[in-house]
PDB file of C-alpha atoms and ligand atoms in Angstrom:
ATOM      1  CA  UNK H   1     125.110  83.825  56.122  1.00 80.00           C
ATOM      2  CA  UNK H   2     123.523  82.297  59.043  1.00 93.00           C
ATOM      3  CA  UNK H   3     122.358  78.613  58.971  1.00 98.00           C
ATOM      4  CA  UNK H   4     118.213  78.774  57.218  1.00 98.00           C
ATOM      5  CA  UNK H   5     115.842  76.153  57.656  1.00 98.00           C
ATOM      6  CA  UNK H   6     112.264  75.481  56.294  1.00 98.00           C
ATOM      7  CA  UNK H   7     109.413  74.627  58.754  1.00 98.00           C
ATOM      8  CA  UNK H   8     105.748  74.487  58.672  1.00 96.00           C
ATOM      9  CA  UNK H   9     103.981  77.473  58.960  1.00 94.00           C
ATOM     10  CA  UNK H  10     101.921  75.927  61.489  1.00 91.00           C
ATOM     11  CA  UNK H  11     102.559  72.459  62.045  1.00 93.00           C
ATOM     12  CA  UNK H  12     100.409  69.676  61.793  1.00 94.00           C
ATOM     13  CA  UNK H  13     101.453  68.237  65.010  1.00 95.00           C
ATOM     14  CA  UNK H  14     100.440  70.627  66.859  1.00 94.00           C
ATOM     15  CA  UNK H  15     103.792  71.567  68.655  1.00 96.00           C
ATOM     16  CA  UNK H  16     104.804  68.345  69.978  1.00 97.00           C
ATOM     17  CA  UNK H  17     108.115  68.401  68.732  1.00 98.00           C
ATOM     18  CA  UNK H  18     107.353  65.481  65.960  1.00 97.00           C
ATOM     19  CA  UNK H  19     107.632  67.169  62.465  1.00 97.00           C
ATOM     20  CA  UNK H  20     111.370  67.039  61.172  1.00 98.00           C
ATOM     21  CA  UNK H  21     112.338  70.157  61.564  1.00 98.00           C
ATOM     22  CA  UNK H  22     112.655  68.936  65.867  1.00 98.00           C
ATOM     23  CA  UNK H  23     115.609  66.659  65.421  1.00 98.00           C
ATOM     24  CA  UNK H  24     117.409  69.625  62.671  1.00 98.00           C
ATOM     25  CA  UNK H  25     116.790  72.647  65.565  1.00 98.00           C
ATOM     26  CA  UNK H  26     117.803  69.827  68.068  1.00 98.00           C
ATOM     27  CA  UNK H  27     121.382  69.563  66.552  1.00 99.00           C
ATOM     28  CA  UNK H  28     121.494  73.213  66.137  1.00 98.00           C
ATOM     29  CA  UNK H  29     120.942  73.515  69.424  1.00 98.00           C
ATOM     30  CA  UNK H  30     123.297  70.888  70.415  1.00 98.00           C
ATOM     31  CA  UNK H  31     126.107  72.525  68.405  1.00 98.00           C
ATOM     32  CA  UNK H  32     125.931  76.104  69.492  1.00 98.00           C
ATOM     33  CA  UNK H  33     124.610  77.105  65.746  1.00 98.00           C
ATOM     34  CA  UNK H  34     122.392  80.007  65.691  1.00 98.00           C
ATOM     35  CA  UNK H  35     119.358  79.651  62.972  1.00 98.00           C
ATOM     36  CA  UNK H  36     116.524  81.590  61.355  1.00 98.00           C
ATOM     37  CA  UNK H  37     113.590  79.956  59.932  1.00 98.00           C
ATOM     38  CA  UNK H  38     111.801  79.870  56.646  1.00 98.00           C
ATOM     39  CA  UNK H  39     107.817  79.656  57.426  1.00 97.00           C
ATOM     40  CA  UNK H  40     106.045  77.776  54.349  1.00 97.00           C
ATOM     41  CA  UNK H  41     102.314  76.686  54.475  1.00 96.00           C
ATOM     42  CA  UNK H  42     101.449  73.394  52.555  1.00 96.00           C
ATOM     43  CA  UNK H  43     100.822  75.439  49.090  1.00 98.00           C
ATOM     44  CA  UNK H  44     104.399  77.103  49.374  1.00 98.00           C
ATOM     45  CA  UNK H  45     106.143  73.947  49.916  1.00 98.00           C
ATOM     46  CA  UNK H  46     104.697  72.472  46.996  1.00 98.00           C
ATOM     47  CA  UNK H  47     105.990  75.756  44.519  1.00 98.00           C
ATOM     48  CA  UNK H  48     108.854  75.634  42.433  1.00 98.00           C
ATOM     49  CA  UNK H  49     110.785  77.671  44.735  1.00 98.00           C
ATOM     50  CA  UNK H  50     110.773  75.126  47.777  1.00 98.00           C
ATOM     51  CA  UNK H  51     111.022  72.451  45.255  1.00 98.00           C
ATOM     52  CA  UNK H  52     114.251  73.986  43.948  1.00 98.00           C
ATOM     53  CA  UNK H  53     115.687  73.211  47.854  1.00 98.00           C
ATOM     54  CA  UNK H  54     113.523  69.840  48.070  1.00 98.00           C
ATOM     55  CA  UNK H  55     112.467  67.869  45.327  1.00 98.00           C
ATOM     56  CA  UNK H  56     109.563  66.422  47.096  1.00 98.00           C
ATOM     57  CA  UNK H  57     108.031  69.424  48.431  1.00 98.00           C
ATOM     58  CA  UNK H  58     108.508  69.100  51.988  1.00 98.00           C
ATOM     59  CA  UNK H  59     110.034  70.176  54.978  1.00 98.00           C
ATOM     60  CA  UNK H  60     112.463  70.438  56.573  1.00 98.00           C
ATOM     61  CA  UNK H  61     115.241  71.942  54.801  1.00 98.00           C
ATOM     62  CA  UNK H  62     118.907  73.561  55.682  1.00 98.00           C
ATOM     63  CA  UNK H  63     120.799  76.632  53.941  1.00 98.00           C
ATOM     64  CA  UNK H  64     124.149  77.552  55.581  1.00 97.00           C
ATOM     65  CA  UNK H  65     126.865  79.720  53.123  1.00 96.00           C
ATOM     66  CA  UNK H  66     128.401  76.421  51.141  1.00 96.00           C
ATOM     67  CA  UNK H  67     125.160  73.967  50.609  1.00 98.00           C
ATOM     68  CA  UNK H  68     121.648  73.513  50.270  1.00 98.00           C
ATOM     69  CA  UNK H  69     120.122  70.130  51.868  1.00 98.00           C
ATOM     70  CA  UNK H  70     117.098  68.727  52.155  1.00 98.00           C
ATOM     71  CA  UNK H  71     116.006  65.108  54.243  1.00 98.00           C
ATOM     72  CA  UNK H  72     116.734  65.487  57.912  1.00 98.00           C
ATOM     73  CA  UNK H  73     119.271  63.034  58.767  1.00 98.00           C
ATOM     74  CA  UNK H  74     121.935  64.257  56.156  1.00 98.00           C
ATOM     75  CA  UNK H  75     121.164  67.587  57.461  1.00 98.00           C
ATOM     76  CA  UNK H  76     121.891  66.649  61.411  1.00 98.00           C
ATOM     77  CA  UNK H  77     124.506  64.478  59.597  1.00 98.00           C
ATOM     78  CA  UNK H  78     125.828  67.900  57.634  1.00 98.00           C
ATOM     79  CA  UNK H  79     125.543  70.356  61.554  1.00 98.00           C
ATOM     80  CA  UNK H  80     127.217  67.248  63.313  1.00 98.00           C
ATOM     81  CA  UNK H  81     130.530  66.743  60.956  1.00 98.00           C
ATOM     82  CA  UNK H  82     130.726  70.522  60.784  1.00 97.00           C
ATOM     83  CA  UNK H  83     130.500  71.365  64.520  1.00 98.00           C
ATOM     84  CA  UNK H  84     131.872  69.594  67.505  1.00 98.00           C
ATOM     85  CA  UNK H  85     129.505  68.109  69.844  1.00 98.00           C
ATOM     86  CA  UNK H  86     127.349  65.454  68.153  1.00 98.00           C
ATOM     87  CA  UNK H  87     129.861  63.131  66.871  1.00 98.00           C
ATOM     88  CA  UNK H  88     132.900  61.659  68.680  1.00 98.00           C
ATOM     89  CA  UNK H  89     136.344  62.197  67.373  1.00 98.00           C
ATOM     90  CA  UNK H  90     137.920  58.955  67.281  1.00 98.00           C
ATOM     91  CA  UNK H  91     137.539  57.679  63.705  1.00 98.00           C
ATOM     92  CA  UNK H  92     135.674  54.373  64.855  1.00 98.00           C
ATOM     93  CA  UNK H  93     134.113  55.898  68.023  1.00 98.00           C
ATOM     94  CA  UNK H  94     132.498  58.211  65.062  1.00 98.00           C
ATOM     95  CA  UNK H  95     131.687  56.208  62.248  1.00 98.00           C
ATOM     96  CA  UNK H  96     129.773  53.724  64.938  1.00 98.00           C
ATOM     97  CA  UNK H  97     127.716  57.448  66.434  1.00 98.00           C
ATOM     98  CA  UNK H  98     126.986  57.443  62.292  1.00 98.00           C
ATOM     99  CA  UNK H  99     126.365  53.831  62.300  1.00 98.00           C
ATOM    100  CA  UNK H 100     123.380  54.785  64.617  1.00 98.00           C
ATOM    101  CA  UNK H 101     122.143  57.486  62.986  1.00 98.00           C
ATOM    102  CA  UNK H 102     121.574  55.226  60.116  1.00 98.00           C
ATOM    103  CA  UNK H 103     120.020  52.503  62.514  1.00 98.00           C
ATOM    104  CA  UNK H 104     117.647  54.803  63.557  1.00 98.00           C
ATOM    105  CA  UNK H 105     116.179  55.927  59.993  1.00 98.00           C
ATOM    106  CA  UNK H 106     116.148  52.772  58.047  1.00 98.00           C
ATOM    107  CA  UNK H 107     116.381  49.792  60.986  1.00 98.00           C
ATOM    108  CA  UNK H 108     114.124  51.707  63.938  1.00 98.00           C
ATOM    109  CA  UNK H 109     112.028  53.785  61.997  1.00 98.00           C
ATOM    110  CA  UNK H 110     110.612  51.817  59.294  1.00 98.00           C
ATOM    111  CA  UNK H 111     108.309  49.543  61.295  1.00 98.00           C
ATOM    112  CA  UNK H 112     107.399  52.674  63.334  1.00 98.00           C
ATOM    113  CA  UNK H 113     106.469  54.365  60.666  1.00 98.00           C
ATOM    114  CA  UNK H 114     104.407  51.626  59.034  1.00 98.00           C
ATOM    115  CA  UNK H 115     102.423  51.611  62.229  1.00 97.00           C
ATOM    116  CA  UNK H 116     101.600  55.182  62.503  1.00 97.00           C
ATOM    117  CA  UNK H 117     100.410  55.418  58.446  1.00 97.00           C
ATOM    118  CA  UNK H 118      98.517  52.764  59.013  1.00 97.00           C
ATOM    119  CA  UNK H 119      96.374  54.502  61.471  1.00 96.00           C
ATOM    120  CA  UNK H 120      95.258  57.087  59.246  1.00 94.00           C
ATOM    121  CA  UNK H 121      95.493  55.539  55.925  1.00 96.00           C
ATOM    122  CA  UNK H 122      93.284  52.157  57.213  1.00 94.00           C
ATOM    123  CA  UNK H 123      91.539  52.644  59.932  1.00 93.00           C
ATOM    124  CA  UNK H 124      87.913  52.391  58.325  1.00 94.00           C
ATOM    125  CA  UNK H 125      89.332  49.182  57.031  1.00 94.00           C
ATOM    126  CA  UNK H 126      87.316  46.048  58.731  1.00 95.00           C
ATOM    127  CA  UNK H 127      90.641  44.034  59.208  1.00 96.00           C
ATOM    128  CA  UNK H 128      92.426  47.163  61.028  1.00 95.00           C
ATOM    129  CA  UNK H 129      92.763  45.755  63.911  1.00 97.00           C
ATOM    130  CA  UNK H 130      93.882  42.634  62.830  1.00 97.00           C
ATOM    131  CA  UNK H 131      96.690  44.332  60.858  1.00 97.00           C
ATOM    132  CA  UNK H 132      97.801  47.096  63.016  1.00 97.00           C
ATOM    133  CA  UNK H 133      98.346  43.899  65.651  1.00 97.00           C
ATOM    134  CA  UNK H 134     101.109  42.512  63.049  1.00 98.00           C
ATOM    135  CA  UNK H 135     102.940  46.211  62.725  1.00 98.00           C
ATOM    136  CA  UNK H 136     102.602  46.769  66.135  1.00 98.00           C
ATOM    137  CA  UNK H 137     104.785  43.160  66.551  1.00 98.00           C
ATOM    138  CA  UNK H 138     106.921  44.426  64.246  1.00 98.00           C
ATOM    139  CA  UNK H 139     107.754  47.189  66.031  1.00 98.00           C
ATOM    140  CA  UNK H 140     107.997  45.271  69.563  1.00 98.00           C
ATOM    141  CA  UNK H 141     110.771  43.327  67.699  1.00 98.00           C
ATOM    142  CA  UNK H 142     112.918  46.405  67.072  1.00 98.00           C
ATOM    143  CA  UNK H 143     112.389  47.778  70.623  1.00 98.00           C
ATOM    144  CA  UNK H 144     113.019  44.602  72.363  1.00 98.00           C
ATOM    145  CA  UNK H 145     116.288  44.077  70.401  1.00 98.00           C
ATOM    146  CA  UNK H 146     117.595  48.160  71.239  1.00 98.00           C
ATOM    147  CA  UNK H 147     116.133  47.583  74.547  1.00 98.00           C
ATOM    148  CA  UNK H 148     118.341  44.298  75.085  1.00 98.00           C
ATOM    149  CA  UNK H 149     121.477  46.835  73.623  1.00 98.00           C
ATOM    150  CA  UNK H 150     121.027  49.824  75.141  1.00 98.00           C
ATOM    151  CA  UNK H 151     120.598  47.687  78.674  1.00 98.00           C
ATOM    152  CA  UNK H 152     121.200  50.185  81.443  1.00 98.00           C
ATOM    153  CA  UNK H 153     123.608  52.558  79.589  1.00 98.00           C
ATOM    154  CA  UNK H 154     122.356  56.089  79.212  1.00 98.00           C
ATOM    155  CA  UNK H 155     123.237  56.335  75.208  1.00 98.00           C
ATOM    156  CA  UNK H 156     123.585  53.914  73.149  1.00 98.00           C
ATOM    157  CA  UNK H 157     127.447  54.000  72.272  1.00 98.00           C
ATOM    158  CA  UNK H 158     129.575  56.089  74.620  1.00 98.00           C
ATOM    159  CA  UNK H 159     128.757  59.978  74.809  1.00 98.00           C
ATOM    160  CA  UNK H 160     125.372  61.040  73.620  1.00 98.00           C
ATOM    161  CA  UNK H 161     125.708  61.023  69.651  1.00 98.00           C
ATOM    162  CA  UNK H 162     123.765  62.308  66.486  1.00 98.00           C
ATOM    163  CA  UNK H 163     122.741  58.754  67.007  1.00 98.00           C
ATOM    164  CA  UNK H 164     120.790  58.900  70.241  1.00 99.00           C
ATOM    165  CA  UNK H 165     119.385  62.397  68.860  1.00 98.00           C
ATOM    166  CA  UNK H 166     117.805  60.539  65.983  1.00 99.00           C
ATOM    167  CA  UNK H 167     117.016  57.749  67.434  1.00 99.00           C
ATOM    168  CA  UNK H 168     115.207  59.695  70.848  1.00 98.00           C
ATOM    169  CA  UNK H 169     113.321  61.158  67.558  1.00 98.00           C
ATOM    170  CA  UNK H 170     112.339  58.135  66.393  1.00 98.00           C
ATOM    171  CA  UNK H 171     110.734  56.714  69.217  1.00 98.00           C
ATOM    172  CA  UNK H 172     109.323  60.074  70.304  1.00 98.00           C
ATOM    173  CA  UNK H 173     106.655  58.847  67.264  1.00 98.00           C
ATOM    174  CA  UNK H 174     105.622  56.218  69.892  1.00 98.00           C
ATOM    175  CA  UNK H 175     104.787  58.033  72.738  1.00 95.00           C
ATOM    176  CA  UNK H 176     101.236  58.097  72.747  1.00 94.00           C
ATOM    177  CA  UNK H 177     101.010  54.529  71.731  1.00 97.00           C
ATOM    178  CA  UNK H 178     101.733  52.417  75.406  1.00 97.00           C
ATOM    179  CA  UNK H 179     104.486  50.677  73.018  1.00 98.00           C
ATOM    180  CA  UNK H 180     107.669  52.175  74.553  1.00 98.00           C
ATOM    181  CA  UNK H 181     105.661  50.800  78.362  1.00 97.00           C
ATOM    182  CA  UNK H 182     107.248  47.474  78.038  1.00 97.00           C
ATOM    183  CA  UNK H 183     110.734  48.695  77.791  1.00 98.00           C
ATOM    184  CA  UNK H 184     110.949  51.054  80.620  1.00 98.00           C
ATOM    185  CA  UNK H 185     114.501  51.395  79.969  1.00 98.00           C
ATOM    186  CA  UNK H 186     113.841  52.708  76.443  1.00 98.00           C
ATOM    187  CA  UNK H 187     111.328  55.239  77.912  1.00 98.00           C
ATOM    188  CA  UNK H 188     113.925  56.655  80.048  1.00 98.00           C
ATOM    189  CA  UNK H 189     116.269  57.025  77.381  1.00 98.00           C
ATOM    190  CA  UNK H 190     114.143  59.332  75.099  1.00 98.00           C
ATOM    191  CA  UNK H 191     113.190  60.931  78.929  1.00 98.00           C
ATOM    192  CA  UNK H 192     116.893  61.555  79.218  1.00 98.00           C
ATOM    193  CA  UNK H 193     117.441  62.916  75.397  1.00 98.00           C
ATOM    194  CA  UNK H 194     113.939  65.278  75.982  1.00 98.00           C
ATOM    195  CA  UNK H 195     115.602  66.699  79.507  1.00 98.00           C
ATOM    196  CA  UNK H 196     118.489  68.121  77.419  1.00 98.00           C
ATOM    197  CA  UNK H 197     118.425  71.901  77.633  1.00 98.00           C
ATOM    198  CA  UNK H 198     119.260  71.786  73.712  1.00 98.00           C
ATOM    199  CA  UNK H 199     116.128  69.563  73.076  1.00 98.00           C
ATOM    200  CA  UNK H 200     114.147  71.999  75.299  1.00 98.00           C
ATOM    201  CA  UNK H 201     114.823  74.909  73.767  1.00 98.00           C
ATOM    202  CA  UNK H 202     114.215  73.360  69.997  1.00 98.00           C
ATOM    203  CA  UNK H 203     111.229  72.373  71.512  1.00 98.00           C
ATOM    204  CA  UNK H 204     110.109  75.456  73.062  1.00 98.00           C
ATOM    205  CA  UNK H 205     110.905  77.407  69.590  1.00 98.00           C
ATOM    206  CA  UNK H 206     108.884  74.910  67.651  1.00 97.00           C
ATOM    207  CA  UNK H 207     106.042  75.351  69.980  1.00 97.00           C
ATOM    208  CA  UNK H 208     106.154  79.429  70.191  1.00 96.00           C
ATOM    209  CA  UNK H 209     105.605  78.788  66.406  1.00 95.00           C
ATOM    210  CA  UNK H 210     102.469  76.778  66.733  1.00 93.00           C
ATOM    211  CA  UNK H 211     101.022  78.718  69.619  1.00 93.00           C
ATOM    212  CA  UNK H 212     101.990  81.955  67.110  1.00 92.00           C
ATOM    213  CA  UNK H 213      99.590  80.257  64.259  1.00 89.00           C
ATOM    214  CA  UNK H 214      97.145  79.618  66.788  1.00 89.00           C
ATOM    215  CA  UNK H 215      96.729  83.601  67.576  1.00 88.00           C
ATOM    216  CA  UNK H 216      96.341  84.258  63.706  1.00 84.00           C
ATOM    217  CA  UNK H 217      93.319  82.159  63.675  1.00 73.00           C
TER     218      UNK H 217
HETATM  219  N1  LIG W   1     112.644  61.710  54.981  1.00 59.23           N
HETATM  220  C1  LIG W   1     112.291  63.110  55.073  1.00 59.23           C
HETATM  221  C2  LIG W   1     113.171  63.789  56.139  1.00 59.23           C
HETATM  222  O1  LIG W   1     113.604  63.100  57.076  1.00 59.23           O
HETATM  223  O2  LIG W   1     113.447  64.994  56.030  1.00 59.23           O
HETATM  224  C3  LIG W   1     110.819  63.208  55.399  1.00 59.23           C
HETATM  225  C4  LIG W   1     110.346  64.640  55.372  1.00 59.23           C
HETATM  226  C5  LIG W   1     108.876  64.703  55.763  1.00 59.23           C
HETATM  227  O3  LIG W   1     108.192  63.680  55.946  1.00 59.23           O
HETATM  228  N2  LIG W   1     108.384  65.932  55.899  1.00 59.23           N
HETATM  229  C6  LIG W   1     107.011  66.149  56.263  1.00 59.23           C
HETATM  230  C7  LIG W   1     106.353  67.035  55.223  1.00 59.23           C
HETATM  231  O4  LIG W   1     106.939  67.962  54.740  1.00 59.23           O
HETATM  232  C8  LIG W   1     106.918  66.871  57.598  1.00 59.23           C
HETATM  233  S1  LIG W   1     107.679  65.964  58.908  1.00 59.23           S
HETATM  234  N3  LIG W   1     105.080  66.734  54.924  1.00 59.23           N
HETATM  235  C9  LIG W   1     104.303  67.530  54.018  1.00 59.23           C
HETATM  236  C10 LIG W   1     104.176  66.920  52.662  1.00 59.23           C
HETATM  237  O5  LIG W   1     104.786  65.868  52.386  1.00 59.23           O
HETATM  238  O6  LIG W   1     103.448  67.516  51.862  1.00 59.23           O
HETATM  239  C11 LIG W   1     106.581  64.512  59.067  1.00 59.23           C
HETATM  240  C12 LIG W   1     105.502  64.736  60.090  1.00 59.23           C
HETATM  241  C13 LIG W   1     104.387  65.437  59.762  1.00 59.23           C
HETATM  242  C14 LIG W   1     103.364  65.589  60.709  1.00 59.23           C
HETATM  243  C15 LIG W   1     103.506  65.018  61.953  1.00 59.23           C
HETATM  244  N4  LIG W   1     102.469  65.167  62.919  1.00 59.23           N
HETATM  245  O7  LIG W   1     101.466  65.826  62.667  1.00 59.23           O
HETATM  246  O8  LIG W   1     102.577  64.598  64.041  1.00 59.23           O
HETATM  247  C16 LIG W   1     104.652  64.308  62.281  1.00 59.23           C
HETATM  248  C17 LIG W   1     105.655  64.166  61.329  1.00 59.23           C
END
């Protein structure tokens, strides 16, 4: 059976490589895994047959012959331990690539993600401003401190790592913010993760998808 996942039908993002599916057709990429893909507009995603792969009705989600997975990082977390190429060897060398991956989702992303609801769940608020200043701090605490770690290295442990794939993700969500300016280094890093010819090509297939939608009307 080859490896299925579920994507929008046409994505809200407008094929900038920033709904979850990126970071699963990333590691695909990375590993050599072929894929097809399951198109689902909002309504389908919330019927029982999506919910059956993904109790909460979204996307993205991963078939291959043995399992059925839904949430993105056990999914990259699934392609990397089954395929060489995202996650080092070496027992500690590994677990530390996994210790990122982890960093990324619940340490880096939070605070990101807090920022970027807030701008379309608030913004008619009258103390917006005022509030988006204190999760915008929030998140120039997490990027000063990876900044300070990642220094001058190109990836953040070693080789590049299912860890630097979700974490390039991660602050991918900032890009049209100005937040990643201060830490030039950090903008260089997800620079460096976007010129992989695996990123390009996820992002080139999620893109002939949204330009596809477009044409239908
Ligand atoms: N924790 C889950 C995971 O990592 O897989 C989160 C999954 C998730 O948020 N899925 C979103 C979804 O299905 C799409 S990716 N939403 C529909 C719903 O909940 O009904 C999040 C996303 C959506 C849109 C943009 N965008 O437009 O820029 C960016 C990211």
């Amino acid at each position: 059976m080859a490896i299925m996942i579920s994507v929008f039908e046409a994505s809200p993002d407008r094929g900038r490589g920033l709904a979850r599916d990126m970071g699963v057709r990333w590691a695909l990429e990375e590993v050599g895994q072929p894929y097809d893909v399951r198109l689902l507009s909002f309504e389908a995603m919330k019927q029982p047959a999506h919910r059956a792969r993904h109790p909460f009705g979204q996307i993205p989600t991963y078939e291959d012959e043995d399992v059925v997975l839904f949430e993105s990082g056990a999914i990259i977390l699934h392609i990397a331990q089954r395929h060489a190429g995202l996650l080092p060897v070496d027992p500690q060398e590994r677990a530390r690539a996994i210790a990122w991956m982890f960093a990324a989702l619940s340490t880096v992303e939070p605070p990101v993600l807090d920022r970027e609801t807030a701008t379309f769940l608030i913004r008619d608020k009258p103390w917006y401003h005022e509030h988006l200043a204190i999760l915008e701090a929030r998140v120039r605490v997490r990027l000063d401190e990876l900044a300070e770690r990642l220094g001058d290295a190109d990836w953040l442990d070693g080789a590049f790592s299912a860890g630097d794939l979700l974490m390039v993700m991660v602050l991918r969500r900032l890009s049209s913010t100005g937040l990643l300016d201060a830490c030039p280094n950090l903008s260089a890093y997800v620079a460096r993760g976007e010129a992989r010819p695996a990123f390009q090509r996820a992002f080139a297939a999620q893109r002939a998808l949204f330009i596809a939608s477009q044409a239908k009307g």
